[in-house]
N, CA and C of each residue as an Amber inpcrd file, in Angstrom:
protein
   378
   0.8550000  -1.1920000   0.0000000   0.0000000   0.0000000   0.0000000
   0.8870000   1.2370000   0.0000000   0.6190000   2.0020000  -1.1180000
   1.3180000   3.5330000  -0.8530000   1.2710000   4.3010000   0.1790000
   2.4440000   5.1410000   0.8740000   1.9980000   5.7490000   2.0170000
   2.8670000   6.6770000   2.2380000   2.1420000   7.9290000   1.7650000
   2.8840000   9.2430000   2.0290000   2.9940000   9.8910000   3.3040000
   3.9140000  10.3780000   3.1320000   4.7800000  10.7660000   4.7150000
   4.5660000  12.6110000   4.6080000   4.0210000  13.1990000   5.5230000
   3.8890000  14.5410000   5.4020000   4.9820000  15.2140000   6.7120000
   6.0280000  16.1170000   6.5820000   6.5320000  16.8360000   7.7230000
   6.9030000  17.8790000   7.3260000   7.4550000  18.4950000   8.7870000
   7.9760000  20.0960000   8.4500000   6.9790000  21.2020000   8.9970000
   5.7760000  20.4640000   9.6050000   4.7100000  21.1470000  10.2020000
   5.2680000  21.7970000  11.8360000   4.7640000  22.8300000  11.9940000
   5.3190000  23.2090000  13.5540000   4.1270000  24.7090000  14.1010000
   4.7510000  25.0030000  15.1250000   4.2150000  26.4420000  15.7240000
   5.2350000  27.3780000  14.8980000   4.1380000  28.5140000  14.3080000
   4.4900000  29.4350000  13.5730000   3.9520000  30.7790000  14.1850000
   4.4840000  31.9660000  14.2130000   3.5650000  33.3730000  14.6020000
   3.1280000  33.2010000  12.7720000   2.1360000  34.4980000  13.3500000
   1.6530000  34.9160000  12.1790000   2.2020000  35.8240000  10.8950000
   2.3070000  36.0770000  10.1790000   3.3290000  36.4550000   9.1370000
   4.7640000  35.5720000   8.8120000   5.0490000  34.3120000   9.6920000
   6.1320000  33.3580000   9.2540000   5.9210000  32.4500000   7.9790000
   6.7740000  32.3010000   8.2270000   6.7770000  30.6840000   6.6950000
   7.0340000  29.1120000   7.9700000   6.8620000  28.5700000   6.8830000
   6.8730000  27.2480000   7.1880000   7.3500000  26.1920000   5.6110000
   8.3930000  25.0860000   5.4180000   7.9690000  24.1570000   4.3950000
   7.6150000  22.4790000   4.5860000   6.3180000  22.4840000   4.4830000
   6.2030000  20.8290000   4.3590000   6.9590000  20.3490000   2.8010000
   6.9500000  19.2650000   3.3840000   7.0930000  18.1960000   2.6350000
   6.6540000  16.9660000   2.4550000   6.2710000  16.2970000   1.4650000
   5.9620000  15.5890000   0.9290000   6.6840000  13.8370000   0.5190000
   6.9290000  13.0840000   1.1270000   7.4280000  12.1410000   0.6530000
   6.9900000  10.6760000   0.2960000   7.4110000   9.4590000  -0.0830000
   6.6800000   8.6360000  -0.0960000   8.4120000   7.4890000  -0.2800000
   8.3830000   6.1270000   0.3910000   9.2800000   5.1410000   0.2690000
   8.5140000   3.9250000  -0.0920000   9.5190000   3.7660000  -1.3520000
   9.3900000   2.0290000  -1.8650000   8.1830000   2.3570000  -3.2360000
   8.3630000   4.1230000  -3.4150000   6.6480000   4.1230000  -4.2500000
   7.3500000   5.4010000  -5.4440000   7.2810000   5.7140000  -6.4660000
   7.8200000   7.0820000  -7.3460000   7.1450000   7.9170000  -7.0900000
   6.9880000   9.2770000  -6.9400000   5.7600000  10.1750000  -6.9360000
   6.4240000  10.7940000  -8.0990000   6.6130000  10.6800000  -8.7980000
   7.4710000  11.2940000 -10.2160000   6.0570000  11.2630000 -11.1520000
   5.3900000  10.2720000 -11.3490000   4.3280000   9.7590000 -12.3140000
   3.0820000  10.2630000 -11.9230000   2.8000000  11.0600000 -11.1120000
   1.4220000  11.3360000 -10.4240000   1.4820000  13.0390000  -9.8490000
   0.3990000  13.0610000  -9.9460000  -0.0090000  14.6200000  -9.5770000
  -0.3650000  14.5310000  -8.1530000   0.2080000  15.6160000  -7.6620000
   0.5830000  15.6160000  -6.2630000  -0.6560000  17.0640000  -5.3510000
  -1.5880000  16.4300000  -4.5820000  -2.3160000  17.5290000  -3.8340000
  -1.7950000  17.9520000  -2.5440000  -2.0980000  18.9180000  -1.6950000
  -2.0880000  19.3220000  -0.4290000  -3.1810000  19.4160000   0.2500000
  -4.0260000  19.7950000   1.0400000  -5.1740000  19.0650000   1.7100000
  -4.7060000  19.9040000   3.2580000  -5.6940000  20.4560000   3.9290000
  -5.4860000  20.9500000   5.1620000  -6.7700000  20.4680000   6.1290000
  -6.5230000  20.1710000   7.0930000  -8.1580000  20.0040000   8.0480000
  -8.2990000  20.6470000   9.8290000  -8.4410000  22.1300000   9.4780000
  -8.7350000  22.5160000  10.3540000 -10.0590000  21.9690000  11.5060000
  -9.8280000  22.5610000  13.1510000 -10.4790000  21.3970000  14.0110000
 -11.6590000  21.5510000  13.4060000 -12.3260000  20.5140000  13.6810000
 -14.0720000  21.1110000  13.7760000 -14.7420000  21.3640000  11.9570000
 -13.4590000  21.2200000  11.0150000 -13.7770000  21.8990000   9.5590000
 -13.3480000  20.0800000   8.9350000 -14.2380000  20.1690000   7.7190000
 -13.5280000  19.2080000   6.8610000 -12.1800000  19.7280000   6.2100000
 -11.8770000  18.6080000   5.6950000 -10.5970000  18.3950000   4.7330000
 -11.1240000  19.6100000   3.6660000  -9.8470000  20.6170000   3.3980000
 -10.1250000  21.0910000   2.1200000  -8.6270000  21.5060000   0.8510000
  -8.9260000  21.3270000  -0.4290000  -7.8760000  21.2040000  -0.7840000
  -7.3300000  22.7110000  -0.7160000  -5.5700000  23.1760000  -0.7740000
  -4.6080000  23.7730000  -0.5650000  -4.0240000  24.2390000  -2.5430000
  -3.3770000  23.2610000  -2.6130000  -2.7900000  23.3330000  -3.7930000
  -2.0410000  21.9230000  -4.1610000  -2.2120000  22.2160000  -5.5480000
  -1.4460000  21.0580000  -6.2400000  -0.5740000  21.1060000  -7.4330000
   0.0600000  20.1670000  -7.9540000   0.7340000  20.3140000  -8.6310000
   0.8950000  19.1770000  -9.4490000   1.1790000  18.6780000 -11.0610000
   1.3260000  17.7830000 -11.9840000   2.2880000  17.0680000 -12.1290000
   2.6200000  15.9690000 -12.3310000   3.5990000  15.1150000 -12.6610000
   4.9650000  15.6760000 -13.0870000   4.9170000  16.7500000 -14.2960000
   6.4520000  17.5010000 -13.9560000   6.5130000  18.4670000 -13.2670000
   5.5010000  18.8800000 -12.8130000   5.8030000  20.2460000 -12.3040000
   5.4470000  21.6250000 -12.8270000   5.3860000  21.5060000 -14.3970000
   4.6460000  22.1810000 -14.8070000   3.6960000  23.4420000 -14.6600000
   2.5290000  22.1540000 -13.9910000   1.1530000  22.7400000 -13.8910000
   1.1340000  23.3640000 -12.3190000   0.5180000  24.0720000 -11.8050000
   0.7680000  23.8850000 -10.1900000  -0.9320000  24.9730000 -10.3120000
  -1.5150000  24.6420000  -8.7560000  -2.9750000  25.3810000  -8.6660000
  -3.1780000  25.4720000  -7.6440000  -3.7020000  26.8830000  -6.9910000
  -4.4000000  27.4510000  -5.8370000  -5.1880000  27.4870000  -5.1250000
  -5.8180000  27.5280000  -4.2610000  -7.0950000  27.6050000  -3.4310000
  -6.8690000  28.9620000  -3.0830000  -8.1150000  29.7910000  -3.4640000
  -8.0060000  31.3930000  -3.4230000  -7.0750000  31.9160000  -1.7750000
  -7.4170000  31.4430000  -0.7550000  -6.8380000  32.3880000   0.0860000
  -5.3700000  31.9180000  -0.1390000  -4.7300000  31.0800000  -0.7330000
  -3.2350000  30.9520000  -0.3370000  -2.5520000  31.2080000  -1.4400000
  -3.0460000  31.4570000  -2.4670000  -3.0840000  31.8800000  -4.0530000
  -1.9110000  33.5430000  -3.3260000  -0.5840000  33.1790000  -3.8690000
   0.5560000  34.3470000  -3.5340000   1.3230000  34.5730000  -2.3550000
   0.9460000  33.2100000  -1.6160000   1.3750000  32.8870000  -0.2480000
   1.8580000  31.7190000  -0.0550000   1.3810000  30.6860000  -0.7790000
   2.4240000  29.6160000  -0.6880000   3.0540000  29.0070000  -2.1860000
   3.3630000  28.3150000  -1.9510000   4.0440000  27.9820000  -3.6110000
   4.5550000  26.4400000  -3.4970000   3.7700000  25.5760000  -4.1190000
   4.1320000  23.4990000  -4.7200000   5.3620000  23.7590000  -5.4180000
   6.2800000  22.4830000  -5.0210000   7.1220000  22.5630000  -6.3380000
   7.3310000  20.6590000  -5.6650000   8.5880000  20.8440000  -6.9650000
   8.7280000  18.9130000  -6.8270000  10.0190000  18.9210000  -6.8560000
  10.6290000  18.2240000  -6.5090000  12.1700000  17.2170000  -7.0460000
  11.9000000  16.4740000  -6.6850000  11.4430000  15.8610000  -8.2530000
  11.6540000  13.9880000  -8.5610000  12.4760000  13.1450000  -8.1290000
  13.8740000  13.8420000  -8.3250000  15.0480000  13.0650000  -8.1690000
  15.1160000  12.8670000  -6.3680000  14.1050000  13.8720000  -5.6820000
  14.2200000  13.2220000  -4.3300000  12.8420000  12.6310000  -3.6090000
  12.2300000  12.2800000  -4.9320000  10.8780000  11.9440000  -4.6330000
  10.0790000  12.2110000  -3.6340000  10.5050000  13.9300000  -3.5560000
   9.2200000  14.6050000  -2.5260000   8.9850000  15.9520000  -2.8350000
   7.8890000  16.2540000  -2.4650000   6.6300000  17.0120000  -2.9930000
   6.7420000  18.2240000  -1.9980000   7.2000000  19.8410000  -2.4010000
   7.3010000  20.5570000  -0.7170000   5.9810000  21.8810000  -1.0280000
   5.9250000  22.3980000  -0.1560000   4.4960000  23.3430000   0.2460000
   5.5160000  24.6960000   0.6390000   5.8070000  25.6620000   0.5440000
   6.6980000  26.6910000   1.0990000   5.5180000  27.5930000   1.0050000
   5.2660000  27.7970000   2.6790000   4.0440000  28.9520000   3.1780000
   4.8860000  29.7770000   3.9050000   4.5870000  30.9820000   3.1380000
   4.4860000  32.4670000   3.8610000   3.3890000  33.2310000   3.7170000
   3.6510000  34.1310000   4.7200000   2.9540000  35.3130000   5.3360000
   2.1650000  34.5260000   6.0550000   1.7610000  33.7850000   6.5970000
   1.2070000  32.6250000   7.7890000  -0.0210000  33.4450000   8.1260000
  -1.1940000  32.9250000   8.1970000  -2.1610000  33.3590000   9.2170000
  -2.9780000  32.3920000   9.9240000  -3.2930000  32.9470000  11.1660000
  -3.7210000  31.9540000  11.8430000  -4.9510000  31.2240000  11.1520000
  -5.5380000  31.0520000  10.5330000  -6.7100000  30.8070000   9.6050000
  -6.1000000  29.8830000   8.2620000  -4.6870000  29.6230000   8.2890000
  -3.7980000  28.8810000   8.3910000  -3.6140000  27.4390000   8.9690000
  -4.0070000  27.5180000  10.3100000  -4.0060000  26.5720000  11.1160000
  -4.4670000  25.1510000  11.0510000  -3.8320000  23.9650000  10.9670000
  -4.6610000  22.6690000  10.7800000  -3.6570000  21.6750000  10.3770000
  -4.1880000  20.1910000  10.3690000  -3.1490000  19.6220000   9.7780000
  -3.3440000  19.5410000   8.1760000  -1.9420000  19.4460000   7.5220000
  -1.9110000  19.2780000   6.6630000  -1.6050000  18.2230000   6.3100000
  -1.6080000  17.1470000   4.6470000  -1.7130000  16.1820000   4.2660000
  -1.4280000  16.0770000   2.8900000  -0.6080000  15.3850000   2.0550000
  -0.8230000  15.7860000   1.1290000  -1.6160000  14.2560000  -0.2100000
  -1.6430000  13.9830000  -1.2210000  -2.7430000  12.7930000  -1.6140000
  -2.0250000  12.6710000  -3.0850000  -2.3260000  11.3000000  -3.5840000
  -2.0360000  11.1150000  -4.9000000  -3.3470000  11.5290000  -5.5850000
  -2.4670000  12.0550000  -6.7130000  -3.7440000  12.5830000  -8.1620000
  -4.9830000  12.9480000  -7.7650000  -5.1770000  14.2500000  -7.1770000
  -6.3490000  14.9020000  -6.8640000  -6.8890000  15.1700000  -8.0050000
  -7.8480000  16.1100000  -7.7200000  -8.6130000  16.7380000  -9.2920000
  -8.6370000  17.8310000  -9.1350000  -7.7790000  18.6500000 -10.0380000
  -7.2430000  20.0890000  -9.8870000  -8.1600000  20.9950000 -10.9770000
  -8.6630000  21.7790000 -10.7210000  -9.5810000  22.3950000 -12.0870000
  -9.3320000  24.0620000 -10.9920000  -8.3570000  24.8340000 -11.6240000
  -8.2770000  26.4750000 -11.3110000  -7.8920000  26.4180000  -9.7510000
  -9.1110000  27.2950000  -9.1200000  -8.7460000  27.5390000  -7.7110000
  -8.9650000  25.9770000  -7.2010000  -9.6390000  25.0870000  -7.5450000
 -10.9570000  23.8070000  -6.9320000  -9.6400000  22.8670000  -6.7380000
  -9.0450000  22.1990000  -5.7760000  -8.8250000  20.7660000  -5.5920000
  -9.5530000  19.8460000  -4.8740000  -9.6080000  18.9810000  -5.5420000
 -10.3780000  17.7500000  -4.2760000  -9.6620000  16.7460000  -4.7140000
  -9.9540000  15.7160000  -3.4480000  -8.9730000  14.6170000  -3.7390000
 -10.2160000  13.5030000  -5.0610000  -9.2290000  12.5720000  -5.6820000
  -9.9660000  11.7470000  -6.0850000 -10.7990000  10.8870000  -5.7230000
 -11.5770000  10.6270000  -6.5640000 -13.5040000  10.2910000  -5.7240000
 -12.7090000   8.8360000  -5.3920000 -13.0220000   8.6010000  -4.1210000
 -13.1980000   7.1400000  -3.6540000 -11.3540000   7.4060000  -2.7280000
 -10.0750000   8.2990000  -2.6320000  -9.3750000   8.2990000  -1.8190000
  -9.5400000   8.0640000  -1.0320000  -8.9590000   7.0380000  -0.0660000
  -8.9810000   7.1390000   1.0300000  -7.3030000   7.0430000   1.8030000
  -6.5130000   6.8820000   1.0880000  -5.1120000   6.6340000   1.5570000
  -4.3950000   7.6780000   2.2300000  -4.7750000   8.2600000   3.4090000
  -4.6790000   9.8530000   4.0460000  -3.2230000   9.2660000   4.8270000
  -2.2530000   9.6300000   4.9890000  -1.6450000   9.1770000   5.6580000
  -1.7550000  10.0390000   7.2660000  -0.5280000  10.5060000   8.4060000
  -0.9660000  11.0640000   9.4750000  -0.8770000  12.5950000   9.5300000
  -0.0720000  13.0100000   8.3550000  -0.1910000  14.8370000   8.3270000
   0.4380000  15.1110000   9.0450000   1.0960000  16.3550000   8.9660000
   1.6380000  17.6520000   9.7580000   1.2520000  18.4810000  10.1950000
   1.1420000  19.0370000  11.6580000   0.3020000  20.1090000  12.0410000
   1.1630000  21.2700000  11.8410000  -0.1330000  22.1590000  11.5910000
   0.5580000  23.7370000  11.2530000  -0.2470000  24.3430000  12.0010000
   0.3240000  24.7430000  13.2230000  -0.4770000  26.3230000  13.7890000
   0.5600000  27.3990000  13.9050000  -0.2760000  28.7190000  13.4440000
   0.3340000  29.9210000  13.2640000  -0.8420000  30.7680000  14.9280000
   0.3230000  31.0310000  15.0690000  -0.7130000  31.5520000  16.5980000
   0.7200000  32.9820000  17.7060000   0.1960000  33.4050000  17.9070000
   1.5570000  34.6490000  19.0660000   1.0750000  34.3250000  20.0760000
């Protein structure tokens, strides 16, 4: 079973950065489009941003749209998230999923995912 590894999550003030990352062992993530996924308490899962098999393509969810930025190296088969300007509204764990469905601002994971692995928490808080 595939099983992505999410870290790099921590306590942040507000206006910091933070970079997750993305990894996966014994599996390529080279061949697959790569999502991010956040689940604040009390809120469902919602998608973050994603990005395409080379790298290419990459897509937003309006509030983080100029604040964070997907990228890839294949060659280290992991997937990273680099968030700045942090706000607490921010806050939650993050996760990231094979081959979501990316259309503009919209990610969701693919219908029937269930392979969530345990996520990284991110709170931005003073």
């Amino acid at each position: 079973q595939v099983q992505l590894v999410e870290s790099g999550g921590g306590l942040v003030q507000p206006g910091g950065s933070l970079r997750l990352a993305c990894s996966a062992s014994g599996f390529t993530l080279a061949n697959h489009a790569i999502g991010w996924f956040r689940q604040a308490p009390g809120e469902s899962r919602e998608g973050v941003s994603c990005i395409n098999d080379s790298g290419r393509s990459t897509y937003y969810e309006g509030s983080v749209q100029d604040r964070f930025t997907i990228s890839r190296d294949n060659a280290k088969n992991t997937v990273y998230l680099q968030m700045s300007r942090l706000k607490p509204e921010d806050t939650g764990v993050y996760y990231c999923a094979l081959d979501p469905v990316c259309m503009g601002t919209r990610i969701d994971p693919r219908p029937g995912y269930h392979n969530w692995g345990q996520g990284t928490q991110v709170t931005v808080s003073s």
